[in-house]
Coordinates of C-alpha atoms in Angstrom, one line a residue:
M24 CA 103.8 108.9 62.1
L25 CA 103.1 112.1 60.3
R26 CA 100.9 110.5 57.6
S27 CA 97.7 111.9 59.0
I28 CA 98.9 115.5 58.3
P29 CA 97.4 116.3 54.9
R30 CA 100.0 118.6 53.4
S31 CA 103.4 117.5 52.3
D32 CA 105.1 120.7 53.3
Q33 CA 103.7 120.4 56.8
R34 CA 104.9 116.8 57.1
R35 CA 108.4 118.0 56.0
W36 CA 108.5 120.7 58.7
G37 CA 107.3 118.1 61.2
E38 CA 110.3 115.9 60.3
V39 CA 112.6 118.9 60.6
Y40 CA 111.2 119.7 64.0
V41 CA 111.6 116.2 65.4
R42 CA 115.1 115.9 64.0
G43 CA 115.9 119.2 65.7
L44 CA 114.6 118.0 69.0
L45 CA 116.8 114.9 68.7
A46 CA 120.0 116.8 67.6
V47 CA 120.0 120.2 69.3
R48 CA 121.6 120.4 72.7
G49 CA 120.3 122.7 75.3
K50 CA 117.0 124.6 75.2
K51 CA 114.8 123.8 72.2
T52 CA 114.0 127.3 70.9
M53 CA 112.6 127.8 67.4
R54 CA 115.8 129.5 66.4
A55 CA 117.9 126.6 67.7
L56 CA 115.8 124.0 66.0
A57 CA 115.9 125.9 62.7
H58 CA 119.7 126.4 62.8
G59 CA 121.3 124.8 59.8
V60 CA 118.1 124.2 57.9
G61 CA 118.1 127.4 55.8
S62 CA 116.6 130.9 55.5
G63 CA 113.0 131.2 56.6
A64 CA 113.1 127.9 58.6
E65 CA 112.4 129.6 62.0
Q66 CA 109.3 131.2 60.6
S67 CA 108.1 128.0 58.9
L68 CA 108.6 125.9 62.1
N69 CA 106.7 128.5 64.1
Q70 CA 103.9 128.4 61.6
F71 CA 103.8 124.6 61.7
I72 CA 103.7 124.4 65.5
S73 CA 101.6 127.4 66.5
K74 CA 99.2 128.0 63.6
S75 CA 98.9 125.0 61.3
P76 CA 95.5 123.2 61.8
W77 CA 96.8 119.6 61.7
D78 CA 95.2 117.3 64.3
A79 CA 97.6 116.3 67.1
D80 CA 95.2 113.6 68.3
Q81 CA 95.5 111.7 65.0
V82 CA 99.3 111.7 65.2
R83 CA 99.2 110.6 68.8
G84 CA 96.8 107.8 68.0
D85 CA 99.1 106.5 65.2
L86 CA 102.0 106.7 67.6
A87 CA 100.2 104.7 70.3
R88 CA 99.3 102.0 67.8
L89 CA 103.0 101.8 66.6
L90 CA 104.2 101.4 70.2
I91 CA 101.7 98.7 70.9
A92 CA 102.9 96.7 67.9
R93 CA 106.6 97.3 68.5
A94 CA 107.0 97.4 72.3
Q95 CA 103.9 95.6 73.7
P96 CA 103.4 97.9 76.7
R97 CA 101.9 96.4 79.9
A98 CA 100.4 99.5 81.4
W99 CA 99.2 103.0 80.8
V100 CA 101.0 105.2 83.4
V101 CA 99.6 108.7 84.2
Q102 CA 102.4 111.1 84.8
P103 CA 101.9 114.7 86.0
L104 CA 104.2 117.4 84.8
V105 CA 104.8 120.8 86.4
I106 CA 106.4 123.3 84.0
T107 CA 107.7 126.4 85.8
K108 CA 107.6 129.7 83.9
V109 CA 109.0 133.2 84.5
G110 CA 106.3 135.2 82.7
R111 CA 102.5 134.8 82.6
H112 CA 101.9 134.9 78.9
T113 CA 102.3 131.2 78.0
V114 CA 98.9 129.4 77.8
G115 CA 97.7 128.0 81.2
V116 CA 100.4 129.7 83.3
E117 CA 99.3 130.8 86.8
R118 CA 100.7 131.2 90.2
Q119 CA 99.2 128.1 91.9
W120 CA 99.8 125.8 94.8
V121 CA 101.5 122.5 93.7
P122 CA 101.3 119.8 96.3
R123 CA 104.1 117.8 94.6
I124 CA 106.5 120.7 95.2
G125 CA 104.9 121.9 98.4
R126 CA 104.7 125.6 97.5
V127 CA 103.1 128.2 95.2
V128 CA 104.7 128.2 91.8
N129 CA 104.2 130.2 88.6
C130 CA 103.7 127.2 86.2
Q131 CA 101.7 125.2 83.9
Q132 CA 100.3 121.8 85.1
A133 CA 99.8 119.0 82.6
M134 CA 98.9 115.3 82.7
S135 CA 100.4 112.8 80.3
V136 CA 99.6 109.1 79.6
W137 CA 102.6 106.9 78.9
L138 CA 102.6 103.4 77.4
A139 CA 105.0 101.6 79.7
G140 CA 106.8 98.2 79.8
E141 CA 110.0 96.9 81.5
D142 CA 112.1 97.9 78.5
G143 CA 110.9 101.4 78.1
S144 CA 108.0 103.9 78.1
C145 CA 106.8 106.7 75.9
P146 CA 104.2 109.5 76.3
V147 CA 101.4 109.3 73.8
D148 CA 98.8 111.8 75.1
W149 CA 98.9 115.2 76.8
Q150 CA 96.3 117.2 78.6
L151 CA 96.9 120.8 79.8
A152 CA 95.1 121.5 83.0
L153 CA 93.8 125.0 82.4
P154 CA 93.1 127.1 85.5
E155 CA 89.6 128.7 85.7
S156 CA 91.3 132.1 85.2
W157 CA 92.2 131.1 81.7
T158 CA 88.9 129.7 80.7
S159 CA 86.6 132.3 82.3
Q160 CA 88.3 135.4 80.8
E161 CA 87.4 135.9 77.2
D162 CA 90.5 138.0 76.4
L163 CA 92.8 135.2 77.6
R164 CA 90.9 132.6 75.7
R165 CA 91.1 134.6 72.5
R166 CA 94.8 135.4 73.0
A167 CA 95.7 131.7 73.4
A168 CA 93.1 130.5 70.8
I169 CA 91.5 128.1 73.4
P170 CA 88.7 126.2 71.6
T171 CA 85.2 126.9 72.8
E172 CA 84.7 123.3 74.0
V173 CA 87.7 123.4 76.3
G174 CA 87.1 124.3 79.9
S175 CA 88.9 124.3 83.2
C176 CA 89.8 120.8 84.3
P177 CA 91.4 119.5 87.5
P178 CA 94.6 117.5 86.7
E179 CA 93.1 114.2 87.8
Q180 CA 90.0 114.7 85.7
C181 CA 92.2 115.5 82.7
A182 CA 93.9 112.1 83.2
V183 CA 90.6 110.2 83.4
D184 CA 89.4 111.9 80.2
A185 CA 92.6 111.1 78.4
V186 CA 92.6 107.3 79.1
S187 CA 88.9 107.2 78.3
K188 CA 89.6 108.8 74.9
M189 CA 92.4 106.4 74.1
T190 CA 90.0 103.4 74.4
R191 CA 86.8 105.1 73.0
E192 CA 88.2 107.3 70.2
W193 CA 91.5 105.7 69.4
G194 CA 90.1 102.2 69.6
L195 CA 93.0 100.9 71.8
R196 CA 92.6 97.8 73.9
G197 CA 92.8 99.1 77.5
R198 CA 95.7 98.1 79.7
P199 CA 95.8 98.7 83.5
V200 CA 96.0 102.5 84.3
V201 CA 98.7 103.3 86.9
M202 CA 98.0 106.6 88.6
D203 CA 99.1 108.5 91.7
G204 CA 95.9 109.6 93.4
R205 CA 97.3 110.9 96.6
E206 CA 96.6 114.5 95.7
A207 CA 93.1 113.8 94.6
A208 CA 89.9 112.2 96.0
P209 CA 90.4 108.5 95.4
Q210 CA 86.7 107.9 95.6
T211 CA 86.1 110.1 92.5
V212 CA 89.1 108.8 90.5
C213 CA 88.4 105.1 91.1
A214 CA 84.7 105.4 90.6
E215 CA 85.1 107.2 87.3
L216 CA 87.6 104.7 86.0
A217 CA 85.5 101.8 87.1
G218 CA 82.4 103.4 85.6
R219 CA 84.2 103.5 82.3
Q220 CA 85.3 99.9 82.6
I221 CA 89.0 100.8 82.7
P222 CA 91.3 98.6 84.8
F223 CA 93.4 100.5 87.2
V224 CA 96.0 100.6 90.0
V225 CA 95.7 103.9 91.9
R226 CA 98.1 105.0 94.7
I227 CA 96.3 106.5 97.7
D228 CA 97.2 108.5 100.8
P229 CA 97.0 106.5 104.1
S230 CA 94.6 109.1 105.4
S231 CA 92.0 107.8 102.9
I232 CA 91.7 104.6 104.9
A233 CA 89.1 105.6 107.4
P234 CA 86.9 103.5 109.7
M235 CA 83.6 102.7 108.1
P236 CA 80.5 101.5 110.0
P237 CA 78.9 98.2 108.7
E238 CA 75.8 99.9 107.4
S239 CA 77.9 102.1 105.1
R240 CA 78.3 99.2 102.8
T241 CA 74.7 99.8 101.7
G242 CA 75.4 103.5 101.1
R243 CA 73.1 104.7 103.9
T244 CA 75.6 106.7 106.0
G245 CA 76.6 109.2 103.3
R246 CA 80.2 109.0 104.4
S247 CA 83.2 108.6 102.2
G248 CA 86.2 106.4 102.7
I249 CA 87.5 102.9 102.5
G250 CA 85.9 100.1 104.5
P251 CA 86.6 96.4 105.0
G252 CA 85.2 94.1 102.3
D253 CA 83.8 90.6 102.8
R254 CA 87.0 88.9 103.9
A255 CA 87.9 91.7 106.3
G256 CA 84.4 92.5 107.5
G257 CA 85.0 91.1 111.0
R258 CA 87.7 93.6 111.7
A259 CA 86.7 97.2 112.4
G260 CA 88.1 100.1 110.5
A261 CA 91.6 101.1 109.5
A262 CA 93.3 99.1 112.3
G263 CA 91.5 95.9 111.2
L264 CA 92.5 96.5 107.5
L265 CA 96.2 96.9 108.5
T266 CA 96.1 93.7 110.5
A267 CA 94.5 91.8 107.6
L268 CA 97.1 93.2 105.2
H269 CA 100.0 92.3 107.4
K270 CA 98.7 88.7 107.7
E271 CA 98.2 88.3 103.9
R272 CA 101.5 89.7 102.7
I273 CA 103.9 87.8 100.5
P274 CA 107.4 88.7 99.1
V275 CA 107.3 90.1 95.6
E276 CA 110.4 90.6 93.4
W277 CA 110.4 93.5 91.0
F278 CA 112.9 95.6 89.1
D279 CA 113.4 99.1 90.4
H280 CA 114.1 101.3 87.4
T281 CA 115.2 104.3 89.4
E282 CA 117.9 102.3 91.1
R283 CA 118.4 99.8 88.3
T284 CA 118.4 96.8 90.6
M285 CA 116.1 93.9 91.6
R286 CA 114.3 94.4 94.8
A287 CA 112.0 92.3 97.0
T288 CA 109.1 93.9 98.8
S289 CA 106.4 92.4 101.1
V290 CA 103.0 93.1 99.6
G291 CA 99.6 92.3 101.1
A292 CA 96.1 92.6 99.7
V293 CA 92.5 92.6 101.1
P294 CA 89.1 93.3 99.5
V295 CA 87.6 96.6 100.5
V296 CA 84.6 98.8 99.7
L297 CA 85.1 102.3 98.5
H298 CA 82.4 104.9 99.4
G299 CA 81.7 108.4 98.4
G300 CA 82.9 108.5 94.8
S301 CA 81.0 110.1 92.0
T302 CA 79.4 107.8 89.5
V303 CA 79.6 107.9 85.7
Q304 CA 76.9 105.5 84.7
Q305 CA 73.4 105.8 86.0
G306 CA 72.5 103.0 88.4
Q307 CA 76.1 102.3 89.5
P308 CA 76.2 101.2 93.1
E309 CA 77.6 103.7 95.7
G310 CA 79.8 101.0 97.2
L311 CA 82.6 100.0 94.9
D312 CA 84.2 96.6 95.6
L313 CA 88.0 96.9 95.1
V314 CA 91.2 95.5 96.5
L315 CA 93.6 97.4 98.7
L316 CA 97.3 96.6 98.3
A317 CA 99.9 97.6 100.9
A318 CA 103.7 97.4 100.4
W319 CA 106.4 97.4 103.1
A320 CA 109.1 98.9 101.0
D321 CA 111.1 100.0 104.1
S322 CA 112.1 96.9 106.0
G323 CA 112.8 99.0 109.1
R324 CA 109.1 100.1 109.4
S325 CA 106.3 98.1 110.8
S326 CA 103.7 100.0 108.9
P327 CA 103.3 99.9 105.1
S328 CA 105.0 102.6 103.0
E329 CA 102.6 102.5 100.1
F330 CA 98.9 101.9 99.5
W331 CA 97.2 101.1 96.2
L332 CA 93.6 100.5 95.2
T333 CA 92.8 98.3 92.2
N334 CA 89.9 96.6 90.4
L335 CA 92.2 93.8 89.1
A336 CA 90.8 91.4 91.6
Q337 CA 91.5 88.3 89.5
S338 CA 95.1 89.2 88.7
P339 CA 98.2 87.7 90.5
L340 CA 99.2 89.9 93.4
G341 CA 102.9 90.2 92.5
G342 CA 102.0 91.1 88.9
V343 CA 99.7 93.9 90.0
Y344 CA 102.4 95.4 92.2
R345 CA 105.0 95.1 89.4
T346 CA 102.6 96.9 87.1
A347 CA 102.3 99.7 89.6
M348 CA 106.1 100.0 89.8
L349 CA 106.2 100.7 86.1
S350 CA 105.6 104.3 87.3
R351 CA 109.3 104.3 88.2
R352 CA 110.2 103.4 84.6
V353 CA 108.2 106.4 83.5
E354 CA 109.9 108.7 86.0
R355 CA 113.3 107.5 84.8
D356 CA 112.4 108.0 81.1
L357 CA 110.9 111.4 81.8
A358 CA 114.2 112.6 83.5
E359 CA 116.6 110.8 81.1
V360 CA 114.9 111.2 77.8
S361 CA 112.0 113.7 77.6
D362 CA 113.6 116.4 79.6
G363 CA 116.5 116.5 77.2
L364 CA 114.1 116.6 74.2
G365 CA 112.5 119.9 75.3
I366 CA 109.4 118.7 77.1
R367 CA 109.4 122.0 79.2
D368 CA 110.7 124.3 76.5
F369 CA 107.7 125.5 74.6
E370 CA 107.3 129.3 75.0
G371 CA 104.5 130.0 72.5
R372 CA 101.2 131.5 73.7
S373 CA 98.7 129.3 71.8
Y374 CA 96.9 126.3 73.1
R375 CA 97.3 124.5 69.8
G376 CA 101.0 125.3 69.7
W377 CA 101.5 123.7 73.1
H378 CA 99.7 120.5 72.0
H379 CA 101.6 120.4 68.7
H380 CA 105.0 120.8 70.5
M381 CA 104.2 118.1 73.0
T382 CA 103.2 115.7 70.2
M383 CA 106.5 116.3 68.4
V384 CA 108.4 115.6 71.7
S385 CA 106.4 112.3 72.0
L386 CA 107.6 111.4 68.5
A387 CA 111.2 112.2 69.3
H388 CA 110.9 110.2 72.5
A389 CA 109.6 107.2 70.6
V390 CA 112.5 107.4 68.2
T391 CA 114.9 107.3 71.1
V392 CA 113.1 104.5 72.9
L393 CA 112.5 102.2 69.9
S394 CA 116.0 102.6 68.6
S395 CA 117.5 101.6 71.9
S396 CA 115.0 98.9 72.9
R397 CA 116.5 95.5 73.6
A398 CA 113.4 93.6 72.4
Q399 CA 111.2 94.8 69.6
A400 CA 108.2 92.8 68.5
P401 CA 107.6 92.6 64.7
P402 CA 105.1 95.2 63.3
G403 CA 101.5 94.0 63.7
A404 CA 102.2 91.9 66.8
A405 CA 99.4 91.5 69.3
E406 CA 99.4 93.6 72.4
G407 CA 101.1 92.1 75.5
G408 CA 99.6 89.1 77.2
S409 CA 99.1 88.5 80.9
L410 CA 100.4 90.8 83.5
V411 CA 102.5 88.4 85.4
P412 CA 103.5 84.7 85.8
S413 CA 100.5 82.5 86.5
G414 CA 101.9 80.8 89.6
E415 CA 101.4 83.8 91.9
P416 CA 98.5 84.2 94.3
R417 CA 95.6 86.1 92.8
V418 CA 94.7 89.6 94.3
G419 CA 91.1 88.6 95.0
A420 CA 92.2 85.5 96.8
A421 CA 94.1 87.5 99.5

């Protein structure tokens, strides 16, 4: 996976760094990683991570292609990462409100894209969401060596750009993107993914499901929200959508990776129209035809516990929901594998160094996942096939 790095000495230090991430217990400092290698190793590792000009994107692309051949992932899962810090010198650190935590935290915020399947998952791309304070102040840009083309980017936009790059620049065949959009505007996220012809399953907040007057389907009202589609058009607003979802629900069996057990959940789906999203391609219609999924994960509640928007209208309903639940596989692997490999331990100040460190963590994670995988496809195997068994009802038929 280091073959794209041109110099042999850099490749050697890259291997040392990955081996250190796998072997060292506790915090992955440069000194700890260099321990036992020999005199000057700490300085050489720091040079390799923070200053050497090797292209992290090329290494990540090679890693993604290896994982596709060996593990045949079913989805690309977007996973946010909040990295709390004590000081303010690490690139991208700022005191900021983090909805996932529910308070102001001194931290970095990043978005990662994971290739995920039932047997495992691995991060292949990383985007650091830089606050405007870091991109607007020349002294901070210079101190962290932030490239001139890099600007401030909201986390959800970083995620959209990352998956778009994987298809456009890395040449990967797109798989459904699973993303939690509850902290963003679902109209913007879904419209951008659809505009780039990327399949997706995006979790949304129930408050996004707002009543929409019939004329909004033509885009004349200027309002944003989720309105009933063709099959639910006779029922007004959010209450009508919930009634339709309840009527269409079916039991879906899926494996809960966080609890390590099989579960059965009632899931319903109805076509909807999404309004108010930004468009990527000129001429794209304002109303975006999608499918709304609702899941009753809590049997004691009469209302759904989860809502998802998807453009996989022709895919089996149970398969789409099982694909969405691969997000739990990623949460488990982040906690059980990546956290122990130093995913939050980089203390350098440079933008390049942060990306290099995260790339090495991805390689160490891949070593762990592939060496413990129960089912490895031979090198060169095609990417995974259909999402789910063909006998299930199609989402668009709900």
